[in-house]
GROMACS .gro file of C-alpha atoms in nm:
model
  320
    1MET     CA    1  -8.389  -4.078  -4.620
    2PRO     CA    2  -8.551  -3.992  -4.283
    3SER     CA    3  -8.636  -4.281  -4.057
    4VAL     CA    4  -8.984  -4.373  -3.936
    5ASN     CA    5  -9.058  -4.318  -3.567
    6HIS     CA    6  -9.274  -4.617  -3.483
    7SER     CA    7  -9.369  -4.474  -3.141
    8THR     CA    8  -9.591  -4.209  -3.294
    9THR     CA    9  -9.962  -4.271  -3.331
   10ALA     CA   10  -9.960  -4.109  -3.673
   11LEU     CA   11  -9.708  -3.993  -3.927
   12PRO     CA   12  -9.626  -3.623  -3.949
   13PRO     CA   13  -9.803  -3.431  -4.226
   14LEU     CA   14  -9.631  -3.288  -4.530
   15ILE     CA   15  -9.830  -3.064  -4.765
   16ALA     CA   16  -9.687  -3.002  -5.113
   17ILE     CA   17  -9.806  -2.697  -5.307
   18VAL     CA   18  -9.725  -2.739  -5.677
   19GLY     CA   19  -9.804  -2.564  -6.001
   20PRO     CA   20  -9.646  -2.361  -6.281
   21THR     CA   21  -9.447  -2.044  -6.239
   22ALA     CA   22  -9.654  -1.727  -6.173
   23VAL     CA   23  -9.969  -1.921  -6.081
   24GLY     CA   24  -9.970  -1.788  -5.723
   25LYS     CA   25  -9.807  -2.061  -5.512
   26THR     CA   26  -9.633  -1.819  -5.275
   27ALA     CA   27  -9.947  -1.624  -5.184
   28ILE     CA   28 -10.151  -1.940  -5.123
   29ALA     CA   29  -9.871  -2.103  -4.922
   30ILE     CA   30  -9.829  -1.801  -4.698
   31ARG     CA   31 -10.203  -1.785  -4.634
   32LEU     CA   32 -10.213  -2.155  -4.543
   33CYS     CA   33  -9.906  -2.130  -4.320
   34GLU     CA   34 -10.060  -1.841  -4.128
   35VAL     CA   35 -10.388  -2.030  -4.081
   36PHE     CA   36 -10.241  -2.369  -3.987
   37GLY     CA   37  -9.912  -2.280  -3.818
   38GLY     CA   38  -9.688  -2.383  -4.104
   39GLU     CA   39  -9.348  -2.309  -4.250
   40VAL     CA   40  -9.234  -2.323  -4.613
   41VAL     CA   41  -8.967  -2.556  -4.746
   42SER     CA   42  -8.881  -2.412  -5.087
   43ALA     CA   43  -8.863  -2.657  -5.378
   44ASP     CA   44  -8.730  -2.407  -5.632
   45SER     CA   45  -8.398  -2.483  -5.798
   46ARG     CA   46  -8.328  -2.113  -5.862
   47GLN     CA   47  -8.424  -1.956  -5.531
   48VAL     CA   48  -8.139  -2.141  -5.360
   49TYR     CA   49  -7.896  -1.876  -5.492
   50ARG     CA   50  -7.798  -1.567  -5.295
   51ASP     CA   51  -7.808  -1.229  -5.471
   52MET     CA   52  -8.049  -1.361  -5.734
   53ASP     CA   53  -8.376  -1.221  -5.602
   54ILE     CA   54  -8.566  -1.043  -5.878
   55GLY     CA   55  -8.521  -1.291  -6.160
   56THR     CA   56  -8.608  -1.589  -5.940
   57ALA     CA   57  -8.923  -1.423  -5.798
   58LYS     CA   58  -8.824  -1.498  -5.440
   59PRO     CA   59  -9.072  -1.428  -5.162
   60THR     CA   60  -9.022  -1.075  -5.036
   61TRP     CA   61  -8.854  -1.005  -4.704
   62GLU     CA   62  -9.192  -0.903  -4.565
   63GLU     CA   63  -9.339  -1.238  -4.671
   64ARG     CA   64  -9.046  -1.420  -4.513
   65ARG     CA   65  -9.099  -1.229  -4.191
   66ARG     CA   66  -9.462  -1.341  -4.186
   67VAL     CA   67  -9.377  -1.708  -4.250
   68PRO     CA   68  -9.038  -1.880  -4.209
   69HIS     CA   69  -8.892  -2.008  -4.537
   70HIS     CA   70  -8.628  -2.280  -4.562
   71LEU     CA   71  -8.380  -2.363  -4.844
   72ILE     CA   72  -8.375  -2.011  -4.988
   73ASP     CA   73  -8.041  -1.825  -5.020
   74ILE     CA   74  -7.829  -2.128  -4.928
   75LEU     CA   75  -7.573  -2.117  -5.212
   76ASP     CA   76  -7.358  -1.868  -5.398
   77PRO     CA   77  -7.434  -1.848  -5.772
   78ASP     CA   78  -7.121  -2.048  -5.861
   79GLN     CA   79  -7.212  -2.342  -5.637
   80ILE     CA   80  -7.408  -2.652  -5.735
   81LEU     CA   81  -7.683  -2.825  -5.539
   82THR     CA   82  -7.729  -3.184  -5.651
   83LEU     CA   83  -8.067  -3.349  -5.633
   84ALA     CA   84  -7.941  -3.580  -5.358
   85GLU     CA   85  -7.822  -3.280  -5.155
   86PHE     CA   86  -8.151  -3.099  -5.200
   87GLN     CA   87  -8.348  -3.406  -5.095
   88ALA     CA   88  -8.137  -3.449  -4.779
   89ARG     CA   89  -8.173  -3.081  -4.687
   90ALA     CA   90  -8.547  -3.090  -4.753
   91TYR     CA   91  -8.600  -3.396  -4.534
   92ALA     CA   92  -8.394  -3.232  -4.256
   93ALA     CA   93  -8.606  -2.915  -4.279
   94VAL     CA   94  -8.935  -3.108  -4.284
   95ASN     CA   95  -8.833  -3.314  -3.981
   96GLU     CA   96  -8.717  -3.005  -3.792
   97ILE     CA   97  -9.044  -2.821  -3.861
   98ALA     CA   98  -9.257  -3.123  -3.769
   99GLY     CA   99  -9.046  -3.173  -3.456
  100ARG     CA  100  -9.172  -2.836  -3.333
  101ALA     CA  101  -9.533  -2.944  -3.400
  102ARG     CA  102  -9.553  -2.706  -3.695
  103VAL     CA  103  -9.680  -2.801  -4.040
  104PRO     CA  104  -9.422  -2.826  -4.323
  105PHE     CA  105  -9.533  -2.700  -4.664
  106LEU     CA  106  -9.313  -2.805  -4.958
  107VAL     CA  107  -9.367  -2.528  -5.213
  108GLY     CA  108  -9.220  -2.488  -5.560
  109GLY     CA  109  -9.234  -2.549  -5.930
  110THR     CA  110  -8.922  -2.763  -5.971
  111GLY     CA  111  -9.083  -3.098  -6.041
  112GLN     CA  112  -8.771  -3.304  -5.979
  113TYR     CA  113  -8.726  -3.150  -5.635
  114VAL     CA  114  -9.087  -3.203  -5.528
  115LEU     CA  115  -9.117  -3.561  -5.651
  116ALA     CA  116  -8.777  -3.662  -5.511
  117VAL     CA  117  -8.913  -3.569  -5.167
  118VAL     CA  118  -9.274  -3.685  -5.179
  119GLU     CA  119  -9.199  -4.008  -5.367
  120GLY     CA  120  -8.878  -4.086  -5.180
  121TRP     CA  121  -8.643  -4.125  -5.474
  122THR     CA  122  -8.313  -4.296  -5.404
  123VAL     CA  123  -8.083  -4.054  -5.581
  124PRO     CA  124  -7.732  -4.155  -5.693
  125GLU     CA  125  -7.473  -3.954  -5.499
  126VAL     CA  126  -7.228  -3.900  -5.783
  127ALA     CA  127  -7.007  -3.592  -5.762
  128PRO     CA  128  -6.999  -3.362  -6.067
  129ASP     CA  129  -6.720  -3.431  -6.318
  130TRP     CA  130  -6.663  -3.082  -6.454
  131GLU     CA  131  -6.416  -3.181  -6.727
  132LEU     CA  132  -6.650  -3.446  -6.862
  133ARG     CA  133  -6.949  -3.212  -6.841
  134GLU     CA  134  -6.770  -2.947  -7.042
  135ARG     CA  135  -6.692  -3.199  -7.318
  136TRP     CA  136  -7.058  -3.298  -7.334
  137TYR     CA  137  -7.178  -2.937  -7.331
  138ALA     CA  138  -6.939  -2.869  -7.619
  139GLU     CA  139  -7.080  -3.169  -7.805
  140ALA     CA  140  -7.434  -3.037  -7.752
  141ARG     CA  141  -7.332  -2.696  -7.886
  142GLU     CA  142  -7.163  -2.843  -8.192
  143ALA     CA  143  -7.388  -3.138  -8.282
  144GLY     CA  144  -7.712  -3.031  -8.115
  145ALA     CA  145  -7.892  -3.145  -7.801
  146GLY     CA  146  -8.053  -3.430  -7.992
  147ALA     CA  147  -7.717  -3.597  -8.054
  148LEU     CA  148  -7.643  -3.602  -7.682
  149HIS     CA  149  -7.988  -3.738  -7.606
  150ALA     CA  150  -7.935  -4.012  -7.866
  151ARG     CA  151  -7.616  -4.113  -7.683
  152LEU     CA  152  -7.818  -4.145  -7.362
  153ALA     CA  153  -8.087  -4.350  -7.538
  154VAL     CA  154  -7.827  -4.615  -7.620
  155ILE     CA  155  -7.710  -4.669  -7.260
  156ASP     CA  156  -8.029  -4.583  -7.069
  157PRO     CA  157  -8.343  -4.585  -7.287
  158VAL     CA  158  -8.567  -4.559  -6.980
  159ALA     CA  159  -8.405  -4.233  -6.866
  160ALA     CA  160  -8.395  -4.103  -7.223
  161ALA     CA  161  -8.771  -4.156  -7.254
  162ARG     CA  162  -8.827  -3.951  -6.938
  163ILE     CA  163  -8.594  -3.660  -7.020
  164ASP     CA  164  -8.679  -3.388  -7.269
  165PRO     CA  165  -8.399  -3.386  -7.532
  166ARG     CA  166  -8.378  -3.007  -7.495
  167ASN     CA  167  -8.294  -3.040  -7.125
  168VAL     CA  168  -7.920  -3.074  -7.181
  169ARG     CA  169  -7.838  -3.043  -6.811
  170ARG     CA  170  -8.046  -3.347  -6.717
  171VAL     CA  171  -7.920  -3.548  -7.013
  172ILE     CA  172  -7.561  -3.478  -6.909
  173ARG     CA  173  -7.634  -3.572  -6.549
  174ALA     CA  174  -7.772  -3.910  -6.662
  175LEU     CA  175  -7.463  -3.967  -6.877
  176GLU     CA  176  -7.241  -3.864  -6.588
  177VAL     CA  177  -7.400  -4.114  -6.348
  178PHE     CA  178  -7.357  -4.396  -6.600
  179HIS     CA  179  -6.996  -4.297  -6.663
  180ALA     CA  180  -6.916  -4.294  -6.289
  181THR     CA  181  -7.105  -4.606  -6.181
  182GLY     CA  182  -7.153  -4.818  -6.491
  183GLN     CA  183  -7.522  -4.832  -6.403
  184PRO     CA  184  -7.807  -4.641  -6.571
  185ILE     CA  185  -7.950  -4.362  -6.360
  186SER     CA  186  -8.298  -4.505  -6.414
  187ALA     CA  187  -8.197  -4.826  -6.232
  188ALA     CA  188  -8.067  -4.628  -5.935
  189GLN     CA  189  -8.374  -4.408  -5.904
  190CYS     CA  190  -8.609  -4.643  -5.720
  191LYS     CA  191  -8.862  -4.506  -5.472
  192VAL     CA  192  -8.899  -4.559  -5.098
  193PRO     CA  193  -9.206  -4.376  -4.963
  194PRO     CA  194  -9.098  -4.126  -4.696
  195PRO     CA  195  -9.248  -4.142  -4.344
  196TYR     CA  196  -9.503  -3.864  -4.386
  197ARG     CA  197  -9.872  -3.830  -4.452
  198ILE     CA  198  -9.868  -3.635  -4.777
  199LEU     CA  199 -10.122  -3.404  -4.936
  200MET     CA  200 -10.041  -3.265  -5.279
  201VAL     CA  201 -10.227  -2.946  -5.373
  202GLY     CA  202 -10.201  -2.833  -5.735
  203LEU     CA  203 -10.270  -2.477  -5.847
  204THR     CA  204 -10.351  -2.400  -6.208
  205LEU     CA  205 -10.493  -2.130  -6.437
  206PRO     CA  206 -10.627  -2.134  -6.792
  207ARG     CA  207 -10.322  -2.117  -7.015
  208GLU     CA  208 -10.385  -1.773  -7.168
  209LEU     CA  209 -10.449  -1.617  -6.828
  210LEU     CA  210 -10.132  -1.777  -6.694
  211TYR     CA  211  -9.932  -1.644  -6.991
  212HIS     CA  212 -10.071  -1.296  -6.926
  213ARG     CA  213  -9.958  -1.316  -6.562
  214ILE     CA  214  -9.615  -1.434  -6.673
  215ASP     CA  215  -9.581  -1.135  -6.906
  216GLU     CA  216  -9.686  -0.898  -6.628
  217ARG     CA  217  -9.443  -1.057  -6.384
  218ILE     CA  218  -9.152  -1.023  -6.626
  219ASP     CA  219  -9.237  -0.659  -6.698
  220GLU     CA  220  -9.240  -0.598  -6.323
  221MET     CA  221  -8.901  -0.770  -6.287
  222ILE     CA  222  -8.758  -0.529  -6.543
  223ARG     CA  223  -8.909  -0.232  -6.357
  224ARG     CA  224  -8.766  -0.358  -6.028
  225GLY     CA  225  -8.415  -0.374  -6.171
  226LEU     CA  226  -8.346  -0.718  -6.320
  227VAL     CA  227  -8.088  -0.571  -6.558
  228ALA     CA  228  -7.898  -0.412  -6.269
  229GLU     CA  229  -7.919  -0.737  -6.070
  230VAL     CA  230  -7.757  -0.933  -6.353
  231GLN     CA  231  -7.492  -0.662  -6.398
  232ARG     CA  232  -7.404  -0.683  -6.026
  233LEU     CA  233  -7.352  -1.057  -6.059
  234VAL     CA  234  -7.124  -1.002  -6.358
  235ASP     CA  235  -6.932  -0.741  -6.160
  236GLN     CA  236  -6.880  -1.009  -5.893
  237HIS     CA  237  -6.713  -1.221  -6.165
  238TYR     CA  238  -6.978  -1.490  -6.193
  239ALA     CA  239  -6.934  -1.653  -6.532
  240TRP     CA  240  -7.203  -1.646  -6.799
  241ASP     CA  241  -7.191  -2.023  -6.845
  242LEU     CA  242  -7.280  -2.106  -6.483
  243PRO     CA  243  -7.615  -2.287  -6.454
  244SER     CA  244  -7.743  -2.002  -6.235
  245MET     CA  245  -7.636  -1.733  -6.482
  246SER     CA  246  -7.776  -1.911  -6.787
  247GLY     CA  247  -8.117  -1.973  -6.630
  248LEU     CA  248  -8.444  -1.804  -6.721
  249GLY     CA  249  -8.415  -1.428  -6.715
  250TYR     CA  250  -8.044  -1.420  -6.642
  251GLY     CA  251  -7.933  -1.581  -6.968
  252GLU     CA  252  -8.147  -1.351  -7.182
  253ILE     CA  253  -8.043  -1.035  -6.995
  254GLY     CA  254  -7.686  -1.157  -7.030
  255ARG     CA  255  -7.727  -1.153  -7.406
  256TYR     CA  256  -7.846  -0.792  -7.380
  257LEU     CA  257  -7.553  -0.689  -7.161
  258ARG     CA  258  -7.309  -0.849  -7.405
  259GLY     CA  259  -7.464  -0.650  -7.689
  260GLU     CA  260  -7.608  -0.952  -7.869
  261VAL     CA  261  -7.973  -0.842  -7.858
  262SER     CA  262  -8.170  -0.530  -7.767
  263LEU     CA  263  -8.341  -0.503  -7.431
  264ASP     CA  264  -8.683  -0.538  -7.596
  265GLU     CA  265  -8.568  -0.858  -7.766
  266ALA     CA  266  -8.425  -0.994  -7.439
  267ILE     CA  267  -8.760  -0.932  -7.268
  268ARG     CA  268  -8.945  -1.103  -7.553
  269LEU     CA  269  -8.714  -1.404  -7.520
  270ILE     CA  270  -8.768  -1.425  -7.144
  271LYS     CA  271  -9.144  -1.432  -7.197
  272ARG     CA  272  -9.120  -1.692  -7.474
  273ASN     CA  273  -8.882  -1.916  -7.280
  274THR     CA  274  -9.088  -1.889  -6.963
  275ARG     CA  275  -9.394  -2.011  -7.153
  276ARG     CA  276  -9.191  -2.307  -7.274
  277PHE     CA  277  -9.082  -2.373  -6.917
  278VAL     CA  278  -9.445  -2.376  -6.804
  279ARG     CA  279  -9.519  -2.651  -7.054
  280GLN     CA  280  -9.232  -2.852  -6.909
  281GLN     CA  281  -9.368  -2.801  -6.558
  282TYR     CA  282  -9.703  -2.946  -6.660
  283ASN     CA  283  -9.513  -3.253  -6.781
  284TRP     CA  284  -9.409  -3.311  -6.420
  285PHE     CA  285  -9.751  -3.249  -6.268
  286HIS     CA  286 -10.035  -3.368  -6.486
  287LEU     CA  287 -10.387  -3.239  -6.433
  288SER     CA  288 -10.497  -3.603  -6.457
  289ASP     CA  289 -10.272  -3.710  -6.167
  290THR     CA  290 -10.518  -3.836  -5.904
  291ARG     CA  291 -10.263  -3.787  -5.625
  292ILE     CA  292 -10.298  -3.410  -5.667
  293ARG     CA  293 -10.599  -3.203  -5.557
  294TRP     CA  294 -10.616  -2.939  -5.831
  295PHE     CA  295 -10.762  -2.591  -5.785
  296ASP     CA  296 -10.825  -2.344  -6.068
  297LEU     CA  297 -10.728  -2.001  -5.933
  298SER     CA  298 -10.924  -1.822  -6.207
  299ARG     CA  299 -11.223  -1.890  -5.982
  300PRO     CA  300 -11.239  -1.803  -5.609
  301SER     CA  301 -11.040  -2.093  -5.467
  302GLY     CA  302 -10.865  -1.974  -5.153
  303GLU     CA  303 -11.133  -2.100  -4.918
  304ALA     CA  304 -11.160  -2.431  -5.103
  305VAL     CA  305 -10.785  -2.489  -5.072
  306GLU     CA  306 -10.801  -2.401  -4.703
  307ALA     CA  307 -11.090  -2.644  -4.650
  308CYS     CA  308 -10.895  -2.918  -4.827
  309VAL     CA  309 -10.593  -2.869  -4.600
  310ARG     CA  310 -10.814  -2.847  -4.290
  311GLU     CA  311 -10.980  -3.177  -4.378
  312PHE     CA  312 -10.641  -3.340  -4.433
  313LEU     CA  313 -10.501  -3.216  -4.102
  314SER     CA  314 -10.814  -3.313  -3.909
  315ASP     CA  315 -10.712  -3.677  -3.947
  316GLN     CA  316 -10.370  -3.602  -3.797
  317PHE     CA  317 -10.351  -3.666  -3.425
  318THR     CA  318  -9.992  -3.646  -3.300
  319TRP     CA  319  -9.645  -3.638  -3.445
  320THR     CA  320  -9.295  -3.596  -3.308
   0.00000   0.00000   0.00000
């Protein structure tokens, strides 16, 4: 957790840009950074991986030349970034950007990442137990994800109520923390507000329009060479069961490359699963959340978003 500098006359600003995948966060963030002298701190759990560019919809190299981006391409696909590690890296990046009198923009659709930073979660620093995880993954495969979630509900009903039973990775992490510490993860995840002035900007679209953009994006990923990208990762001996390789796009193309489904079916599954993912993202960021200034991008909204940020920054005098 970064420390407060009491000598400053005002806290440094932090602007979070949130919203579902394919809504247009990158384009808006780059525009705002160019107008207000900002830099992007990525809050995307998939864009941290090197050599996974197309399927994670990373900003292009041209976009990254226009505006500096932090926390992209920081891990190999077989490495793991815990929530505690992400939070520490994000705070370091925000402080470094603000220390140069630039404006940090936290941008991404990974709700856990964004809220851990803006709400100041105290995250348990428990190292992964790979042997235990594999046993639990095997249990989920054999008995179903619901059985694993029921196990969590017994030891930590608060965490179980917050975690979608289908999100096996998060269920296992909660079980892992309890196993290592004897304490429920929900008890450890208290909140200490970070020393920033925070504006949260939410971007949204009507659901059918958003789904259409998702379909177009996935078709473009295929045209740009997503299949070849996944094949290159396999050729580098990255295992199919890695979290990175089983994520959206990569898992479905993996099924195609292993001969389990046709390419058309793999594409259909990516589109279906991405729509499901969007619904999960809206569970993190509710349209009714009064902390978030929401903008519907189906209407001309760029200038309104810019005006919102300008108003927020006008109250900011100095920071170090």
